[in-house]
Coordinates of C-alpha atoms in Angstrom, one line a residue:
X1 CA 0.0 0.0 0.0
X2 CA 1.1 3.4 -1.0
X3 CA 1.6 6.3 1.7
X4 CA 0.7 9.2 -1.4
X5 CA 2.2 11.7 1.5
X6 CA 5.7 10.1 1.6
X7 CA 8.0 12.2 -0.4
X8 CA 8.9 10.6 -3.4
X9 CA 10.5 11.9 -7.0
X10 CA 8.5 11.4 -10.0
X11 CA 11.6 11.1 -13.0
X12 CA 11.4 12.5 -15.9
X13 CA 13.0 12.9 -19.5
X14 CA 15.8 15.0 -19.4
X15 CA 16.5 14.1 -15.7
X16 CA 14.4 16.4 -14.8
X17 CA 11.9 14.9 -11.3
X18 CA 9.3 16.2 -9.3
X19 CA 9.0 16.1 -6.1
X20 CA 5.7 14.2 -4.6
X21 CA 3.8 13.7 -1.3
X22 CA 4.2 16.6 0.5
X23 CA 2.7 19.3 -1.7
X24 CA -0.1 18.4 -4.3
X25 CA 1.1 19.9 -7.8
X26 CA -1.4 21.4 -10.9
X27 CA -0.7 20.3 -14.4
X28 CA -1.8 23.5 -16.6
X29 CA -4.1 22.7 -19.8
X30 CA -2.9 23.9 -23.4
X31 CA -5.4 22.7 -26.0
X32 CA -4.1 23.2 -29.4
X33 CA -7.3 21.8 -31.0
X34 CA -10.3 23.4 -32.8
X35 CA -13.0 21.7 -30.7
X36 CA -12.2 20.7 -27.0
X37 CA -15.3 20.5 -25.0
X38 CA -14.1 23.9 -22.9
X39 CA -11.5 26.3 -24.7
X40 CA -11.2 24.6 -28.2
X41 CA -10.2 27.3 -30.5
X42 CA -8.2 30.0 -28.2
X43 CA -4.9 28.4 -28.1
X44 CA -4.7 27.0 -31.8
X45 CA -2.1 29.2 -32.7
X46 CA 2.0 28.4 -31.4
X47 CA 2.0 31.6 -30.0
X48 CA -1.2 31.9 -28.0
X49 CA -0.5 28.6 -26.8
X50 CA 3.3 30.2 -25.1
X51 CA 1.3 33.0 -23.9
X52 CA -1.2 30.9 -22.3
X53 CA 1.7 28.3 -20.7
X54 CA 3.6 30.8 -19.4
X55 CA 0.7 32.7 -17.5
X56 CA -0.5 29.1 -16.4
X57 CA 3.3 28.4 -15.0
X58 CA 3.3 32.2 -13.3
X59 CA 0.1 31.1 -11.8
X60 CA 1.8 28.1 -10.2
X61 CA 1.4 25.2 -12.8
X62 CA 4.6 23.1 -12.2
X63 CA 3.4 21.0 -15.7
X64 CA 1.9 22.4 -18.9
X65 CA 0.1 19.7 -20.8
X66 CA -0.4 20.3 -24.3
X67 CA -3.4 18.6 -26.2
X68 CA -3.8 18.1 -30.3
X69 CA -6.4 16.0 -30.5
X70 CA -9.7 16.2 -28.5
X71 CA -10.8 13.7 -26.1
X72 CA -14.3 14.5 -25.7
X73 CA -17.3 12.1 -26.3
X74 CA -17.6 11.7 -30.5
X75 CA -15.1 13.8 -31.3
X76 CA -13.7 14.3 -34.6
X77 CA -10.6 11.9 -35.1
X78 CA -7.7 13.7 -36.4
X79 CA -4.0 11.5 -37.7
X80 CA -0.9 11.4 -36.4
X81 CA 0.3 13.6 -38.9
X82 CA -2.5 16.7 -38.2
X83 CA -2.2 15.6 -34.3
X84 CA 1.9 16.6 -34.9
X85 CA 1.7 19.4 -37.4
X86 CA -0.7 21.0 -34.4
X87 CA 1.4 20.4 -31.1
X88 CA 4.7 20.1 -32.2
X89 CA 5.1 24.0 -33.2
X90 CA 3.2 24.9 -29.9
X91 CA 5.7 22.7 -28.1
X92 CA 8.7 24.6 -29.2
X93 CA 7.0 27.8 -28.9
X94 CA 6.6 27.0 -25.2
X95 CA 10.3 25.7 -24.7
X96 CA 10.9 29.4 -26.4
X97 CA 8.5 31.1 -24.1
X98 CA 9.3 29.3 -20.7
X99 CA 13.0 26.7 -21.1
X100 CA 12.5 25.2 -17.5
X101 CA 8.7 24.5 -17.7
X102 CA 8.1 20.8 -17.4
X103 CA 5.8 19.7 -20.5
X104 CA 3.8 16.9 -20.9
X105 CA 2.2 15.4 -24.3
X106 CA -1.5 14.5 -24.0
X107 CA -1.3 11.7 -27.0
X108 CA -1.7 8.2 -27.1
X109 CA 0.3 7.9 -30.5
X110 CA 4.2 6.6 -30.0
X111 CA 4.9 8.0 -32.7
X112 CA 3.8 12.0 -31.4
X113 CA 5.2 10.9 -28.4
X114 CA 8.7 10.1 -29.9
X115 CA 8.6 13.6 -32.0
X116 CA 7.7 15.6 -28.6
X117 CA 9.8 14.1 -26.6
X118 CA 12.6 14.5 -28.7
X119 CA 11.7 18.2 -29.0
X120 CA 12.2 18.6 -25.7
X121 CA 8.7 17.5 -23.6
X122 CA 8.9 15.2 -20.6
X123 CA 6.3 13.2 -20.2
X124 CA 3.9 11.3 -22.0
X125 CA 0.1 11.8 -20.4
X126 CA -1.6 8.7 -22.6
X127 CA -5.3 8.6 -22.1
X128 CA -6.2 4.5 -23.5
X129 CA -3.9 3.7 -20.7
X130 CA -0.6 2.6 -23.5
X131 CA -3.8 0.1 -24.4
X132 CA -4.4 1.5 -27.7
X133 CA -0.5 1.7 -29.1
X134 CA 1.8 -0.5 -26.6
X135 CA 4.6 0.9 -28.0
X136 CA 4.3 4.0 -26.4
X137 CA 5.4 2.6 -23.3
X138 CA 8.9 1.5 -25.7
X139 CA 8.9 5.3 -25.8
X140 CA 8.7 6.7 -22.8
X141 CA 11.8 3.9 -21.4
X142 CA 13.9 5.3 -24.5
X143 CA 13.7 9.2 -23.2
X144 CA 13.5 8.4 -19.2
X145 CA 10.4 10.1 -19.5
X146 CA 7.4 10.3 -17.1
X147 CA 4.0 8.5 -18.2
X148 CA 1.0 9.0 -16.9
X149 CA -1.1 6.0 -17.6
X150 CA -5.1 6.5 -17.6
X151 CA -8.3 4.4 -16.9
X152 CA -11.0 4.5 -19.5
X153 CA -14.6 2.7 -20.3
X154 CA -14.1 3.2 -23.6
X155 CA -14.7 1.0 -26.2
X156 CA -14.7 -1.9 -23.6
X157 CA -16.6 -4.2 -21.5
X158 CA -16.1 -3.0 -17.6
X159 CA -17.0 -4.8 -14.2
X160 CA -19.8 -3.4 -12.3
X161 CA -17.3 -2.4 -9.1
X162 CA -15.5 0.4 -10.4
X163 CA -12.3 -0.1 -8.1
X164 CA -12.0 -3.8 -9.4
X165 CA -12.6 -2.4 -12.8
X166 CA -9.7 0.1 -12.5
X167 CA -7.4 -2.9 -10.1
X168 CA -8.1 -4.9 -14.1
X169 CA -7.6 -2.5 -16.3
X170 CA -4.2 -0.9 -15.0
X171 CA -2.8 -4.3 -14.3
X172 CA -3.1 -4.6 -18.1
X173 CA -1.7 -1.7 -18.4
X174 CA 1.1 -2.3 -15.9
X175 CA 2.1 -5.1 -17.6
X176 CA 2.8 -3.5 -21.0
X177 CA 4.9 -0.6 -19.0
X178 CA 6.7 -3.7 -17.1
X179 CA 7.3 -5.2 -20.9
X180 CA 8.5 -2.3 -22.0
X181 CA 11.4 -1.7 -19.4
X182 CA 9.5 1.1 -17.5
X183 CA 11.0 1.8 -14.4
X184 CA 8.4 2.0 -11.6
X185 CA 9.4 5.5 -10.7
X186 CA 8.4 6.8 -14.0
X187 CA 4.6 6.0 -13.9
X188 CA 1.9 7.8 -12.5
X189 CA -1.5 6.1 -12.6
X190 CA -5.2 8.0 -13.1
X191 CA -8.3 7.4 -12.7
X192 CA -10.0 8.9 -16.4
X193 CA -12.7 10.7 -14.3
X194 CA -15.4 11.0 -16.7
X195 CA -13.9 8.6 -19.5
X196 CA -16.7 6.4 -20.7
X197 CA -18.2 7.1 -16.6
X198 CA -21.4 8.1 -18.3
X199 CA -23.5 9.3 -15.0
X200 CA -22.2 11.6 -12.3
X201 CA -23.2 8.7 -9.7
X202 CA -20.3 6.5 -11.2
X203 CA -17.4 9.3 -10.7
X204 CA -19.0 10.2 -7.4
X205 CA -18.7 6.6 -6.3
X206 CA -15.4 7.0 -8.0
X207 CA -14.0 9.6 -5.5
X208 CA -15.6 8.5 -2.6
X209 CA -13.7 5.6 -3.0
X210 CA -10.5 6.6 -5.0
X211 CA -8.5 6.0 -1.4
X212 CA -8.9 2.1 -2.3
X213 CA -6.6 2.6 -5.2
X214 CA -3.8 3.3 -3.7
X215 CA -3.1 -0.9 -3.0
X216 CA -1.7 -0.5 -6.5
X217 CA 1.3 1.6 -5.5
X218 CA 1.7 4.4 -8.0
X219 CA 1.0 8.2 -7.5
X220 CA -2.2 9.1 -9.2
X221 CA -3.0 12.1 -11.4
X222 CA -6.4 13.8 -11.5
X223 CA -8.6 15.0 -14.1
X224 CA -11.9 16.4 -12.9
X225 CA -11.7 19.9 -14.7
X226 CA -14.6 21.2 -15.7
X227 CA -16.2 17.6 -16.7
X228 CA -19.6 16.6 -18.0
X229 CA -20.6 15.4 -14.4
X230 CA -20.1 18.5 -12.3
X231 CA -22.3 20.0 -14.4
X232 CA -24.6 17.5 -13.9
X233 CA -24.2 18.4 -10.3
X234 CA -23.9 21.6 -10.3
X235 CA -25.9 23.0 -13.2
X236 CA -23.6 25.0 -15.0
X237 CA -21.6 25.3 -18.3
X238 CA -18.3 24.1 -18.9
X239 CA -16.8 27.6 -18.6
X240 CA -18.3 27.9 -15.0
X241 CA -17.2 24.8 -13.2
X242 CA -13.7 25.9 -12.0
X243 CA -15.5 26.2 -8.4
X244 CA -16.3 22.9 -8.6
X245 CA -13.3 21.8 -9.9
X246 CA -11.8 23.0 -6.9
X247 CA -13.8 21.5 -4.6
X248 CA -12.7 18.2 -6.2
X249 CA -9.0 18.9 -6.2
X250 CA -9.7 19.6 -2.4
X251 CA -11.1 16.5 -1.6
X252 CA -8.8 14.4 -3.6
X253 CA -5.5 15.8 -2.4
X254 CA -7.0 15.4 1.1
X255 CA -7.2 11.5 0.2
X256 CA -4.2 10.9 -1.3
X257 CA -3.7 12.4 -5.1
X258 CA -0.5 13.8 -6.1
X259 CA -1.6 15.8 -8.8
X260 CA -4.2 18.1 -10.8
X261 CA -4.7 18.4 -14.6
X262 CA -6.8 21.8 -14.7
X263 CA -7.9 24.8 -16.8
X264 CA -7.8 26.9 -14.0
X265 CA -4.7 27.4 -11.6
X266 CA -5.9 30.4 -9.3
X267 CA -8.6 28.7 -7.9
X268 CA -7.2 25.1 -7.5
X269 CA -4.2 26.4 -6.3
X270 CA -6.3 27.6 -3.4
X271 CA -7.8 24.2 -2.9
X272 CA -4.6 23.0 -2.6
X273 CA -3.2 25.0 -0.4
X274 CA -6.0 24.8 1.8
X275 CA -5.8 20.8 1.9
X276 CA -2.1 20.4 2.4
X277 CA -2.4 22.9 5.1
X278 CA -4.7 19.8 6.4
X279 CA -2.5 17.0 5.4
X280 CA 0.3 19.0 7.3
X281 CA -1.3 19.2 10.5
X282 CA -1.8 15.2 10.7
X283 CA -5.2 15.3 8.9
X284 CA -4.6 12.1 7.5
X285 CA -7.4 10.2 5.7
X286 CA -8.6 7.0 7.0

């Protein structure tokens, strides 16, 4: 069994690590894509997308991810040529921009991983969980680099408990990285909040229960931002869920998550420095 509040590093490519337990960290979102469910469109362009990293860093990102290819529900596919011709000129514009942000590639596609790493990103952030090209994970040994590995319903059949659902799929998973020569210390797991989890009960049940799924011994990553399901709860549009975003980084840091894909930095950053104010004080979850 994990303890997610023993420090720990996270390596990365370019021996670059990051430091986890402690402090929760927030990845930054950069979607370089016409048609993400929230800011599709704003930060098409290689230089929009810098101005928007570095702001995201200043705010107290420690990543930037950088999308090319949507991930919500019946999006239009792209290749892995379009995917590359859109991230890999907003990559080096952010190397330009900010040289000592850490980057991380949201693709599943070894081969846009290869490119981007070689550019100069450092970790992979593959959201079929290296299910859908397995020689990602070849990859990600090759450049050292970090990988986060995600759960997803997708496109597959999935157990009615969703922590034994997630226990299967990331031992699949795990055993492609372990195949590949991944070093333990590279991988982070998450839990793909809202990936084929069609009803807000099911990523409820989800967090009330993520604690479980530290048995499997990895740091986890978390991606609640703005999602289908808190506005289910909530009521309102994409654009106006950062609060409850929040609320969910709070509660998830407070049991154990190391880290926080969001669109919004201010306000999570808050959250987070509210719960590890908690976690500090011996607040520890049961």
């Amino acid at each position: 069994m994990l303890d997610p509040f023993r420090k720990r590093q996270w390596h990365l490519a370019s021996d670059r690590t990051i430091t986890l337990g402690p402090l929760g960290h927030l990845m930054g979102v950069v979607n370089v894509t016409p048609d993400s469910f929230s800011d599709g469109g704003k930060f098409a362009d290689p230089q929009s997308a810098a101005t928007q990293a570095v702001k995201l860093a200043n705010d107290g990102a420690t990543i930037i991810d950088i999308g090319a290819e949507s991930t919500k529900p019946n999006a239009d596919p792209v290749d892995g040529d379009e995917e590359q011709a859109r991230l890999i000129p907003a990559l080096e514009a952010i190397i330009a921009a900010a040289p000592e942000t850490l980057i991380s590639l949201d693709t599943y596609r070894a081969s846009t991983a290869e490119k981007g790493l070689a550019a100069g990103a450092h970790i992979v952030n593959d959201v079929w969980g290296l299910q859908k090209e397995p020689d990602i994970a070849r990859v990600a040994t090759e450049y050292g680099a970090g990988i986060v590995i995600m759960h997803t319903n997708r496109g597959r059949d999935v157990l009615s408990d969703v922590i034994e659902d997630q226990k299967q799929f990331f031992g699949r998973s795990l055993k492609i990285a372990e195949q590949a020569g991944l070093n333990e210390n590279q991988i982070m797991l998450d839990p793909g909040f809202g990936f084929g989890k069609e009803t807000a009960e099911i990523n409820i049940e989800l967090m009330n229960r993520f604690a479980e799924l530290h048995v499997l011994g990895f740091p986890f990553l978390i991606g609640t931002s703005r999602k289908r399901f808190l506005g289910t709860i909530t009521g309102r549009q994409a654009q106006d869920r950062d609060m409850a975003t929040a609320a969910t980084t709070a509660l998830l840091r407070k049991n154990g998550a190391a880290i926080f894909r969001v669109h919004d930095i201010n306000v999570n950053a808050d959250a987070l420095k509210l719960a590890d104010a908690l976690i500090a004080s011996g607040q520890r979850p049961s």
